[in-house]
PDB file of C-alpha atoms in Angstrom:
ATOM      1  CA  VAL K   1       0.257  -0.082   0.432  1.00 66.00           C
ATOM      2  CA  GLU K   2       2.912   2.314   0.836  1.00 81.00           C
ATOM      3  CA  GLN K   3       4.834   1.709  -2.437  1.00 79.00           C
ATOM      4  CA  ARG K   4       1.022   2.110  -4.129  1.00 86.00           C
ATOM      5  CA  ALA K   5       0.944   5.767  -2.686  1.00 85.00           C
ATOM      6  CA  LEU K   6       4.548   6.545  -3.570  1.00 83.00           C
ATOM      7  CA  VAL K   7       4.107   5.617  -6.972  1.00 86.00           C
ATOM      8  CA  THR K   8       0.960   7.581  -7.446  1.00 90.00           C
ATOM      9  CA  ARG K   9       2.144  10.703  -6.161  1.00 89.00           C
ATOM     10  CA  LEU K  10       5.175  10.522  -8.127  1.00 90.00           C
ATOM     11  CA  LYS K  11       3.200   9.971 -11.452  1.00 94.00           C
ATOM     12  CA  SER K  12       1.079  13.207 -10.231  1.00 95.00           C
ATOM     13  CA  MET K  13       4.446  15.184  -9.430  1.00 93.00           C
ATOM     14  CA  ILE K  14       6.228  13.994 -12.675  1.00 96.00           C
ATOM     15  CA  SER K  15       2.905  14.595 -14.814  1.00 97.00           C
ATOM     16  CA  ARG K  16       2.683  18.064 -13.206  1.00 97.00           C
ATOM     17  CA  PHE K  17       6.555  18.819 -14.267  1.00 97.00           C
ATOM     18  CA  GLU K  18       5.737  17.155 -17.825  1.00 98.00           C
ATOM     19  CA  ASP K  19       2.604  19.745 -18.092  1.00 97.00           C
ATOM     20  CA  THR K  20       4.305  22.521 -17.231  1.00 97.00           C
ATOM     21  CA  ARG K  21       7.792  22.547 -19.766  1.00 97.00           C
ATOM     22  CA  ASP K  22       6.281  25.158 -21.894  1.00 97.00           C
ATOM     23  CA  ILE K  23       6.003  27.449 -19.637  1.00 95.00           C
ATOM     24  CA  ARG K  24       9.424  27.015 -17.741  1.00 94.00           C
ATOM     25  CA  LEU K  25      11.411  26.952 -20.820  1.00 95.00           C
ATOM     26  CA  LEU K  26       9.666  30.152 -21.887  1.00 96.00           C
ATOM     27  CA  GLY K  27      10.963  31.777 -18.181  1.00 94.00           C
ATOM     28  CA  ALA K  28       7.402  32.353 -17.179  1.00 95.00           C
ATOM     29  CA  TYR K  29       7.543  29.915 -14.214  1.00 95.00           C
ATOM     30  CA  GLN K  30       7.712  31.893 -10.822  1.00 95.00           C
ATOM     31  CA  GLY K  31       8.434  29.720  -7.826  1.00 95.00           C
ATOM     32  CA  GLY K  32       6.320  30.248  -4.856  1.00 96.00           C
ATOM     33  CA  VAL K  33       3.205  30.614  -6.634  1.00 94.00           C
ATOM     34  CA  ASP K  34       2.310  26.865  -6.887  1.00 94.00           C
ATOM     35  CA  ALA K  35       3.761  24.770  -4.001  1.00 94.00           C
ATOM     36  CA  GLU K  36       3.110  21.230  -5.714  1.00 94.00           C
ATOM     37  CA  LEU K  37       4.593  22.334  -8.887  1.00 95.00           C
ATOM     38  CA  ASP K  38       7.860  23.882  -6.875  1.00 96.00           C
ATOM     39  CA  ILE K  39       8.065  20.447  -5.282  1.00 93.00           C
ATOM     40  CA  ALA K  40       8.040  19.031  -8.554  1.00 95.00           C
ATOM     41  CA  VAL K  41      10.546  21.414 -10.136  1.00 96.00           C
ATOM     42  CA  ARG K  42      12.813  20.648  -7.311  1.00 92.00           C
ATOM     43  CA  GLN K  43      12.416  16.839  -7.299  1.00 91.00           C
ATOM     44  CA  VAL K  44      11.668  15.397 -10.728  1.00 95.00           C
ATOM     45  CA  PRO K  45      15.163  15.855 -12.116  1.00 93.00           C
ATOM     46  CA  LEU K  46      16.282  13.913  -8.667  1.00 89.00           C
ATOM     47  CA  ILE K  47      13.942  11.697  -9.438  1.00 89.00           C
ATOM     48  CA  TYR K  48      15.032  11.425 -13.314  1.00 92.00           C
ATOM     49  CA  GLU K  49      18.263  11.217 -12.120  1.00 87.00           C
ATOM     50  CA  ALA K  50      17.525   8.389  -9.984  1.00 83.00           C
ATOM     51  CA  LEU K  51      16.244   6.400 -12.591  1.00 83.00           C
ATOM     52  CA  THR K  52      18.829   6.571 -14.804  1.00 84.00           C
ATOM     53  CA  GLN K  53      20.983   3.213 -15.062  1.00 81.00           C
ATOM     54  CA  ALA K  54      23.827   2.314 -17.094  1.00 83.00           C
ATOM     55  CA  PRO K  55      23.989  -0.858 -19.258  1.00 88.00           C
ATOM     56  CA  LYS K  56      26.802  -2.061 -16.549  1.00 90.00           C
ATOM     57  CA  ASP K  57      24.688  -1.427 -13.748  1.00 85.00           C
ATOM     58  CA  ARG K  58      23.307  -4.116 -11.838  1.00 87.00           C
ATOM     59  CA  PRO K  59      19.410  -4.221 -11.143  1.00 85.00           C
ATOM     60  CA  SER K  60      18.459  -2.728  -7.569  1.00 83.00           C
ATOM     61  CA  ALA K  61      16.601  -5.640  -5.373  1.00 87.00           C
ATOM     62  CA  ASP K  62      14.656  -2.374  -3.616  1.00 86.00           C
ATOM     63  CA  PRO K  63      14.208   0.353  -5.673  1.00 83.00           C
ATOM     64  CA  PHE K  64      11.879   2.093  -3.745  1.00 81.00           C
ATOM     65  CA  SER K  65      14.278   2.440  -0.932  1.00 85.00           C
ATOM     66  CA  ASP K  66      17.057   3.140  -3.410  1.00 84.00           C
ATOM     67  CA  LEU K  67      15.227   6.202  -5.006  1.00 82.00           C
ATOM     68  CA  ALA K  68      14.358   7.550  -1.178  1.00 81.00           C
ATOM     69  CA  ARG K  69      17.782   7.318  -0.238  1.00 83.00           C
ATOM     70  CA  HIS K  70      19.020   9.259  -3.264  1.00 80.00           C
ATOM     71  CA  LEU K  71      16.478  11.784  -3.228  1.00 79.00           C
ATOM     72  CA  LYS K  72      17.410  12.543   0.765  1.00 80.00           C
ATOM     73  CA  SER K  73      21.321  12.874  -0.155  1.00 82.00           C
ATOM     74  CA  LYS K  74      20.354  15.508  -3.082  1.00 76.00           C
ATOM     75  CA  LEU K  75      17.916  16.974  -0.697  1.00 70.00           C
ATOM     76  CA  ASN K  76      20.344  17.192   2.331  1.00 72.00           C
ATOM     77  CA  ALA K  77      23.241  18.070  -0.105  1.00 71.00           C
ATOM     78  CA  ASP K  78      21.160  20.984  -1.320  1.00 67.00           C
ATOM     79  CA  ALA K  79      20.051  22.170   2.148  1.00 66.00           C
ATOM     80  CA  GLY K  80      23.707  22.396   3.466  1.00 66.00           C
ATOM     81  CA  ASP K  81      24.154  24.744   0.232  1.00 60.00           C
TER      82      ASP K  81
END
């Protein structure tokens, strides 16, 4: 159930991110106006980065934990800036 909720949230966030691509490319995106979009703009590129797999990489035994760990490390690194 927890993984299903996570997948639903991720799909929603990615959809929001992709649906606003043109707005962001044109420079019309303003942070602080839409909190959910702000989260998507910060996190979706990190999700894409975490999901990238090189041919030499082994399959993950627990992709949800790996994704969570990757996001935490990136967000903690950003918080330290």
